[in-house]
XYZ file of C-alpha atoms in Angstrom:
477
model
C -9.590 -24.457 -7.990
C -13.303 -23.809 -7.426
C -15.400 -22.514 -10.306
C -18.936 -23.313 -9.157
C -20.991 -21.653 -6.493
C -19.880 -23.070 -3.141
C -21.747 -22.302 0.114
C -18.452 -22.499 2.013
C -17.118 -19.588 -0.061
C -19.993 -17.264 0.841
C -18.956 -13.588 0.923
C -20.591 -12.322 4.123
C -19.622 -9.778 6.799
C -20.765 -12.156 9.551
C -18.921 -15.298 8.433
C -15.217 -15.992 8.097
C -14.391 -15.938 4.389
C -13.047 -19.308 3.262
C -12.453 -18.227 -0.311
C -8.860 -17.637 -1.187
C -7.629 -17.390 -4.747
C -10.502 -19.533 -6.090
C -12.337 -18.061 -9.070
C -15.405 -15.949 -8.300
C -18.217 -17.165 -10.557
C -20.677 -14.797 -12.209
C -23.407 -16.011 -9.826
C -21.308 -14.907 -6.844
C -20.507 -11.436 -8.177
C -22.070 -8.445 -6.430
C -21.548 -4.825 -5.460
C -20.812 -1.574 -7.265
C -17.594 0.165 -8.217
C -18.427 3.046 -5.869
C -18.125 0.660 -2.904
C -14.358 0.697 -3.418
C -14.070 4.375 -2.476
C -14.554 3.740 1.248
C -12.488 0.549 1.096
C -9.489 2.679 0.091
C -10.343 5.832 2.027
C -10.382 4.161 5.468
C -6.748 2.959 5.323
C -5.532 6.366 4.140
C -7.008 8.538 6.874
C -3.733 7.879 8.644
C -1.293 9.379 11.144
C 1.474 8.238 8.794
C 0.292 10.933 6.403
C 0.985 13.514 9.123
C 4.441 12.008 9.598
C 5.306 11.921 5.903
C 3.985 15.452 5.383
C 6.170 16.725 8.216
C 9.145 15.020 6.578
C 8.793 17.262 3.539
C 9.220 20.372 5.670
C 12.235 18.827 7.409
C 13.753 18.297 3.955
C 13.856 22.093 3.655
C 10.835 22.604 1.405
C 8.527 25.590 1.677
C 4.853 24.858 2.227
C 3.887 25.555 -1.387
C 6.692 23.313 -2.601
C 5.513 20.525 -0.293
C 2.000 20.958 -1.697
C 3.265 20.434 -5.251
C 5.164 17.287 -4.238
C 2.115 15.910 -2.433
C -0.143 16.633 -5.411
C 2.264 15.119 -7.951
C 2.794 11.938 -5.940
C -0.921 11.406 -5.353
C -1.528 11.389 -9.103
C 0.149 7.969 -8.996
C -2.966 6.544 -7.344
C -4.137 5.917 -10.901
C -1.808 2.877 -10.902
C -3.631 0.904 -8.178
C -6.852 2.140 -9.784
C -5.986 0.484 -13.098
C -4.733 -2.653 -11.327
C -8.067 -2.977 -9.487
C -9.890 -3.379 -12.800
C -8.085 -6.664 -13.460
C -9.813 -8.294 -10.462
C -13.309 -8.526 -11.970
C -11.843 -9.284 -15.412
C -9.995 -12.376 -14.154
C -12.219 -13.224 -11.183
C -9.279 -13.927 -8.900
C -6.587 -12.185 -6.879
C -3.865 -10.009 -8.344
C -1.218 -12.452 -7.150
C -2.723 -15.005 -9.567
C -3.329 -12.513 -12.392
C 0.406 -11.797 -12.450
C 1.047 -15.363 -13.605
C 0.281 -13.924 -17.033
C 3.261 -11.578 -16.584
C 5.939 -13.744 -14.960
C 4.850 -17.277 -15.799
C 3.534 -19.924 -13.424
C 6.864 -20.557 -11.726
C 8.337 -17.098 -12.190
C 5.335 -15.539 -10.491
C 5.902 -17.729 -7.430
C 9.342 -16.211 -6.994
C 8.120 -12.640 -7.462
C 5.139 -13.022 -5.141
C 7.106 -15.014 -2.557
C 9.540 -12.132 -2.199
C 7.379 -9.154 -3.077
C 4.112 -10.295 -1.506
C 5.285 -11.166 1.979
C 8.007 -8.490 2.113
C 5.788 -5.566 1.147
C 2.991 -6.839 3.340
C 5.247 -7.440 6.317
C 6.873 -4.019 6.059
C 3.595 -2.139 5.817
C 2.038 -4.194 8.590
C 4.968 -3.276 10.794
C 5.110 0.408 9.836
C 1.462 0.914 10.662
C 1.548 -1.174 13.801
C 4.606 0.843 14.879
C 2.593 4.069 14.603
C -0.284 2.774 16.718
C 2.098 1.088 19.171
C 4.056 4.276 19.813
C 0.922 6.366 20.318
C -0.941 3.770 22.371
C 2.078 3.206 24.619
C 2.614 6.945 25.025
C -0.991 7.392 26.116
C -0.745 4.504 28.592
C 2.463 6.005 29.985
C 0.790 9.376 30.491
C -2.000 7.608 32.303
C 0.491 6.146 34.762
C 1.557 2.852 33.157
C 5.084 2.402 34.489
C 6.768 0.123 31.933
C 6.696 1.688 28.467
C 8.370 -1.324 26.846
C 5.634 -3.590 28.138
C 3.040 -1.066 26.959
C 4.510 -1.121 23.440
C 4.346 -4.898 23.286
C 0.834 -5.009 24.778
C -0.624 -2.490 22.314
C 1.081 -4.243 19.392
C -0.297 -7.651 20.317
C -3.858 -6.416 20.941
C -3.992 -4.456 17.670
C -2.488 -7.420 15.815
C -5.133 -9.798 17.118
C -7.983 -7.529 16.012
C -6.314 -7.005 12.637
C -6.069 -10.737 12.001
C -9.773 -11.096 12.848
C -10.624 -8.530 10.159
C -8.509 -10.490 7.673
C -10.174 -13.755 8.678
C -13.684 -12.385 8.054
C -12.303 -10.922 4.847
C -13.912 -9.208 1.893
C -17.504 -9.227 3.128
C -16.609 -7.445 6.365
C -14.195 -5.021 4.679
C -16.708 -4.054 1.992
C -19.549 -3.379 4.423
C -17.743 -2.016 7.467
C -15.246 0.363 5.899
C -17.818 3.011 4.981
C -18.663 3.459 8.669
C -14.959 3.263 9.559
C -14.151 5.973 7.003
C -16.815 8.322 8.378
C -15.683 7.794 11.976
C -12.032 8.331 11.088
C -12.873 11.494 9.161
C -14.705 12.921 12.173
C -11.752 12.172 14.467
C -8.987 13.349 12.129
C -10.883 16.477 11.067
C -11.409 17.337 14.747
C -7.654 16.919 15.307
C -6.976 19.081 12.246
C -9.338 21.736 13.557
C -7.415 21.984 16.837
C -3.934 22.035 15.310
C -4.556 24.462 12.441
C -4.776 27.545 14.717
C -1.294 26.654 15.957
C 0.175 26.607 12.438
C 2.693 29.264 11.496
C 1.056 30.467 8.297
C 3.950 32.858 7.620
C 6.501 30.054 7.853
C 9.536 30.178 5.598
C 12.665 28.087 5.777
C 15.558 29.810 7.637
C 17.778 29.097 4.630
C 15.576 28.642 1.534
C 16.848 25.952 -0.787
C 17.993 26.848 -4.276
C 19.409 25.126 -7.314
C 20.480 21.503 -7.039
C 19.811 21.372 -3.280
C 16.182 22.304 -3.898
C 15.763 19.728 -6.646
C 17.368 17.088 -4.460
C 14.835 17.691 -1.666
C 11.941 17.817 -4.136
C 12.873 14.495 -5.728
C 13.592 12.750 -2.414
C 10.247 13.978 -1.057
C 8.484 12.739 -4.177
C 10.104 9.304 -3.829
C 8.989 9.030 -0.205
C 5.437 10.092 -1.066
C 5.183 7.985 -4.235
C 5.972 4.764 -2.405
C 2.507 4.689 -0.834
C 0.294 4.526 -3.963
C 2.837 2.406 -5.842
C 2.795 -0.229 -3.104
C -0.905 -1.059 -3.568
C -0.660 -3.653 -6.320
C -3.156 -5.690 -4.239
C -6.104 -3.547 -5.333
C -7.462 -6.269 -7.648
C -8.128 -8.466 -4.600
C -10.696 -6.042 -3.207
C -12.454 -5.611 -6.573
C -12.632 -9.212 -7.758
C -16.193 -9.808 -6.506
C -17.625 -7.035 -8.713
C -19.785 -8.115 -11.683
C -17.754 -8.836 -14.786
C -19.424 -6.007 -16.749
C -18.586 -3.321 -14.161
C -16.968 -0.340 -15.874
C -13.147 -0.499 -15.523
C -13.067 3.294 -15.559
C -15.402 3.469 -12.558
C -13.380 0.828 -10.733
C -10.172 2.766 -11.357
C -11.747 6.076 -10.356
C -13.293 4.800 -7.116
C -10.029 3.150 -6.076
C -7.801 6.080 -7.047
C -9.954 8.822 -5.533
C -10.583 6.771 -2.409
C -6.864 6.592 -1.747
C -5.741 9.946 -3.121
C -8.209 12.387 -1.515
C -7.573 11.582 2.182
C -3.893 10.945 1.477
C -3.453 14.387 -0.110
C -5.452 16.271 2.522
C -3.903 14.784 5.649
C -0.362 14.751 4.245
C -0.819 18.450 3.557
C -1.923 18.902 7.164
C 1.270 17.114 8.214
C 3.382 19.541 6.190
C 1.627 22.462 7.879
C 1.935 20.815 11.266
C 5.716 20.761 10.950
C 5.712 24.585 11.050
C 4.359 24.500 14.608
C 6.515 21.686 15.955
C 10.277 21.895 16.635
C 12.381 19.682 14.374
C 13.749 17.753 17.345
C 10.195 16.882 18.413
C 9.415 15.538 14.948
C 12.587 13.451 15.053
C 11.400 11.865 18.294
C 8.024 11.170 16.728
C 5.318 13.540 15.569
C 2.746 11.427 17.403
C 4.064 12.755 20.715
C 3.894 16.363 19.544
C 0.331 15.860 18.348
C -0.820 14.617 21.733
C 0.675 17.721 23.367
C -1.173 20.015 20.954
C -4.613 18.510 21.590
C -6.985 19.066 24.504
C -6.874 16.355 27.143
C -10.230 14.878 26.135
C -9.308 14.605 22.421
C -5.957 12.855 22.882
C -7.386 9.415 23.754
C -9.974 9.719 20.961
C -7.203 10.484 18.497
C -5.204 7.460 19.644
C -8.311 5.318 19.149
C -8.595 6.758 15.648
C -4.961 5.904 14.899
C -5.475 2.344 16.108
C -8.724 2.022 14.123
C -6.965 3.225 10.972
C -4.137 0.774 11.596
C -6.606 -2.081 11.902
C -8.366 -0.980 8.693
C -5.156 -0.800 6.670
C -3.458 -3.840 8.105
C -6.634 -5.892 8.028
C -6.774 -5.297 4.278
C -3.039 -5.962 3.876
C -3.171 -9.209 5.861
C -6.238 -10.297 3.887
C -4.576 -9.845 0.504
C -1.228 -11.236 1.691
C -2.963 -14.438 2.776
C -3.913 -15.021 -0.858
C -0.366 -14.277 -1.987
C 0.792 -17.233 0.114
C -1.730 -19.469 -1.643
C -0.802 -18.254 -5.112
C 2.820 -19.364 -4.733
C 1.761 -22.930 -4.004
C 2.095 -23.117 -0.224
C -0.435 -25.789 0.858
C -2.308 -23.630 3.327
C -5.867 -22.314 3.478
C -6.466 -18.574 3.461
C -7.476 -18.248 7.132
C -4.417 -19.987 8.645
C -2.319 -18.087 6.130
C -3.693 -14.806 7.507
C -2.769 -15.910 11.024
C 0.803 -16.745 9.976
C 1.234 -13.342 8.297
C -0.183 -11.611 11.364
C 2.357 -13.343 13.605
C 5.257 -12.418 11.298
C 4.129 -8.784 11.158
C 3.770 -8.660 14.940
C 7.314 -9.920 15.489
C 8.693 -7.419 12.968
C 6.777 -4.618 14.686
C 8.076 -5.497 18.139
C 11.607 -5.409 16.732
C 11.051 -1.963 15.181
C 9.477 -0.374 18.265
C 12.474 -1.503 20.298
C 15.103 -0.210 17.892
C 14.051 2.916 16.007
C 11.848 5.989 15.863
C 8.751 6.056 13.704
C 10.183 8.747 11.427
C 13.392 6.795 10.756
C 11.446 3.621 10.057
C 9.036 5.325 7.673
C 11.556 7.275 5.606
C 14.092 4.500 5.064
C 11.555 1.757 4.402
C 9.400 3.804 2.025
C 12.310 4.830 -0.169
C 13.865 1.366 -0.410
C 10.480 -0.199 -1.189
C 10.419 1.809 -4.421
C 12.860 -0.664 -5.967
C 10.276 -3.423 -5.490
C 6.928 -1.689 -5.763
C 7.546 0.671 -8.705
C 8.757 -1.928 -11.265
C 6.120 -4.514 -10.326
C 3.128 -2.173 -10.460
C 4.434 -0.509 -13.652
C 4.612 -3.866 -15.430
C 1.217 -4.913 -14.025
C -0.426 -1.745 -15.370
C 1.370 -2.117 -18.711
C 0.143 -5.705 -19.054
C -3.450 -4.630 -18.343
C -3.261 -1.908 -20.985
C -1.638 -4.182 -23.565
C -4.285 -6.865 -23.013
C -7.097 -4.303 -22.798
C -7.910 -5.924 -19.460
C -8.803 -9.286 -21.010
C -7.786 -12.201 -18.800
C -8.781 -15.852 -18.965
C -9.308 -16.747 -15.309
C -9.444 -20.489 -15.928
C -6.180 -20.425 -17.923
C -4.421 -18.679 -15.041
C -4.876 -21.872 -13.009
C -3.422 -24.194 -15.661
C -0.112 -24.949 -13.906
C 1.287 -27.278 -16.559
C 3.194 -27.053 -19.849
C -0.156 -27.176 -21.668
C -1.245 -23.862 -20.115
C -0.782 -20.549 -21.962
C 1.244 -19.022 -19.131
C 3.851 -21.759 -18.811
C 6.191 -19.912 -21.206
C 9.766 -21.290 -20.902
C 9.541 -24.037 -18.307
C 7.137 -21.932 -16.236
C 9.201 -18.738 -16.477
C 8.392 -15.610 -18.506
C 11.739 -14.090 -19.425
C 9.981 -10.939 -20.659
C 8.324 -10.164 -17.324
C 11.184 -11.241 -15.075
C 13.898 -9.414 -16.998
C 11.775 -6.242 -17.142
C 11.192 -6.150 -13.390
C 14.825 -6.927 -12.487
C 16.317 -4.458 -14.958
C 13.824 -1.784 -13.904
C 14.801 -2.199 -10.245
C 18.506 -2.146 -11.105
C 18.091 1.015 -13.163
C 16.140 2.697 -10.371
C 18.817 1.875 -7.793
C 21.349 3.869 -9.819
C 19.232 6.998 -9.345
C 18.188 6.514 -5.700
C 19.197 8.735 -2.771
C 18.704 7.575 0.832
C 20.490 7.906 4.161
C 21.851 4.376 3.801
C 22.495 4.154 0.055
C 22.844 6.449 -2.960
C 23.247 5.299 -6.539
C 26.194 6.544 -8.616
C 24.030 8.549 -11.024
C 22.172 10.170 -8.115
C 25.483 11.186 -6.545
C 26.777 12.535 -9.862
C 23.657 14.712 -10.239
C 23.939 16.209 -6.763
C 21.843 13.617 -4.928
C 18.743 13.916 -7.077
C 16.407 10.958 -6.539
C 14.916 9.923 -9.867
C 14.316 6.325 -8.802
C 10.534 6.511 -9.238
C 10.342 7.748 -12.852
C 13.315 5.587 -13.871
C 11.791 2.428 -12.369
C 8.413 3.119 -13.950
C 9.674 4.037 -17.403
C 12.395 1.397 -17.729
C 10.238 -1.475 -16.447
C 7.216 -0.525 -18.531
C 9.248 0.226 -21.651
C 11.152 -3.040 -21.508
C 7.973 -5.024 -20.974
C 6.353 -3.447 -24.022
C 9.485 -4.187 -26.036
C 9.861 -7.792 -24.882
C 6.272 -8.974 -24.451
C 3.878 -6.987 -26.630
C 3.478 -9.616 -29.401
C 2.964 -12.437 -26.937
C 0.488 -10.435 -24.852
C -1.579 -9.365 -27.855
C -1.799 -12.974 -29.010
C -2.964 -14.198 -25.580
C -5.476 -11.353 -25.256
C -6.977 -12.234 -28.635
C -7.475 -15.846 -27.527
C -9.003 -14.740 -24.211
C -11.513 -12.564 -26.053
C -12.781 -15.476 -28.173
């Protein structure tokens, strides 16, 4: 652990960041909460939002119903907003902060599974999107072997992504404002060309009613909610902020940065589905989009998709590299980022060879709820119970003398809450590959998100509130 100012840990956009989970001292703190807006906006100006928005229409929802689902799910961006505030409070990554929840050893198990799995899945899902579109463009330009094109685009994008992760926080903080503006110009231009082709009088051939309508609404909400609930890494991007930075401003900048572009472009995706045949969406909405754009804009749009992928996956690889460190793997952050990049690349190549983008997105996003919803719910609950007071030094005391050793290094309160929350959510989940018994009994309603959130949070309050209040009081002294 490093607690003093170290020249090798300099946070600069022009130098590879060597800092991993080491504490950020007050002398090294810098920046403003508003800087986080662009950090979260750039990854969410995404073609995946078009895809997910189109999914809502395929579920049988009317446009106004899709709009309500999109709005409701984007309110959940407050969760990563609150989580971000714990970064400056503790001065380290969220994967270390959660030692206070699960215990020193228990946290290693949670992060080992949750950290690499979530990161690997989202790396792959986003690389899949750029790989499909990049390969399609190369094919239209005369490239004969589409399989080779898929692999080539994946590898090139992966290499650039890993470079972003290697340079780390300094590059992300300073470059993402320009990236956000460029992506907005590209995606707004695409929106401008597709909106005239929208069927504004669209209605479903057979409007849903009763339990069928509620089933589609809840399934759509679960798919949409998985995006904001997956960002429990938001503390990592905020940890360099001065300790006295307003938590409310941190939460607002993070939440609005993610929610505004996510809402707008997902809504565009829902509208886009009215102008595209269902079979075309099943094959991949990225192909339909290229057909709807003028010849000159298609390549620019593909560049935008790839740039967004690099922005999102660069951030994901960066934070995942610290997750590896926090579980005790003896590896520096930079080689860790390389390892994660390789794993994500291999997963992506497998996906592009075996499935469509729409299938990959829908199945993965729903199943991820069972991991992401309980963990972020408990994280937010812990922050609120502690009033965001964390002792950064104590988080690195990996011995029985430390306050977060609990029972042999395991916090039964945190671990039981997350497991029971996931189990409860699975009973209410509806997917193409699995449906819980309660979901089936209710006509395939998907209540996995609210059940996971409420059960996990409620159990954690019940089991841990006395212990947390006592620790928070000591941290405030």
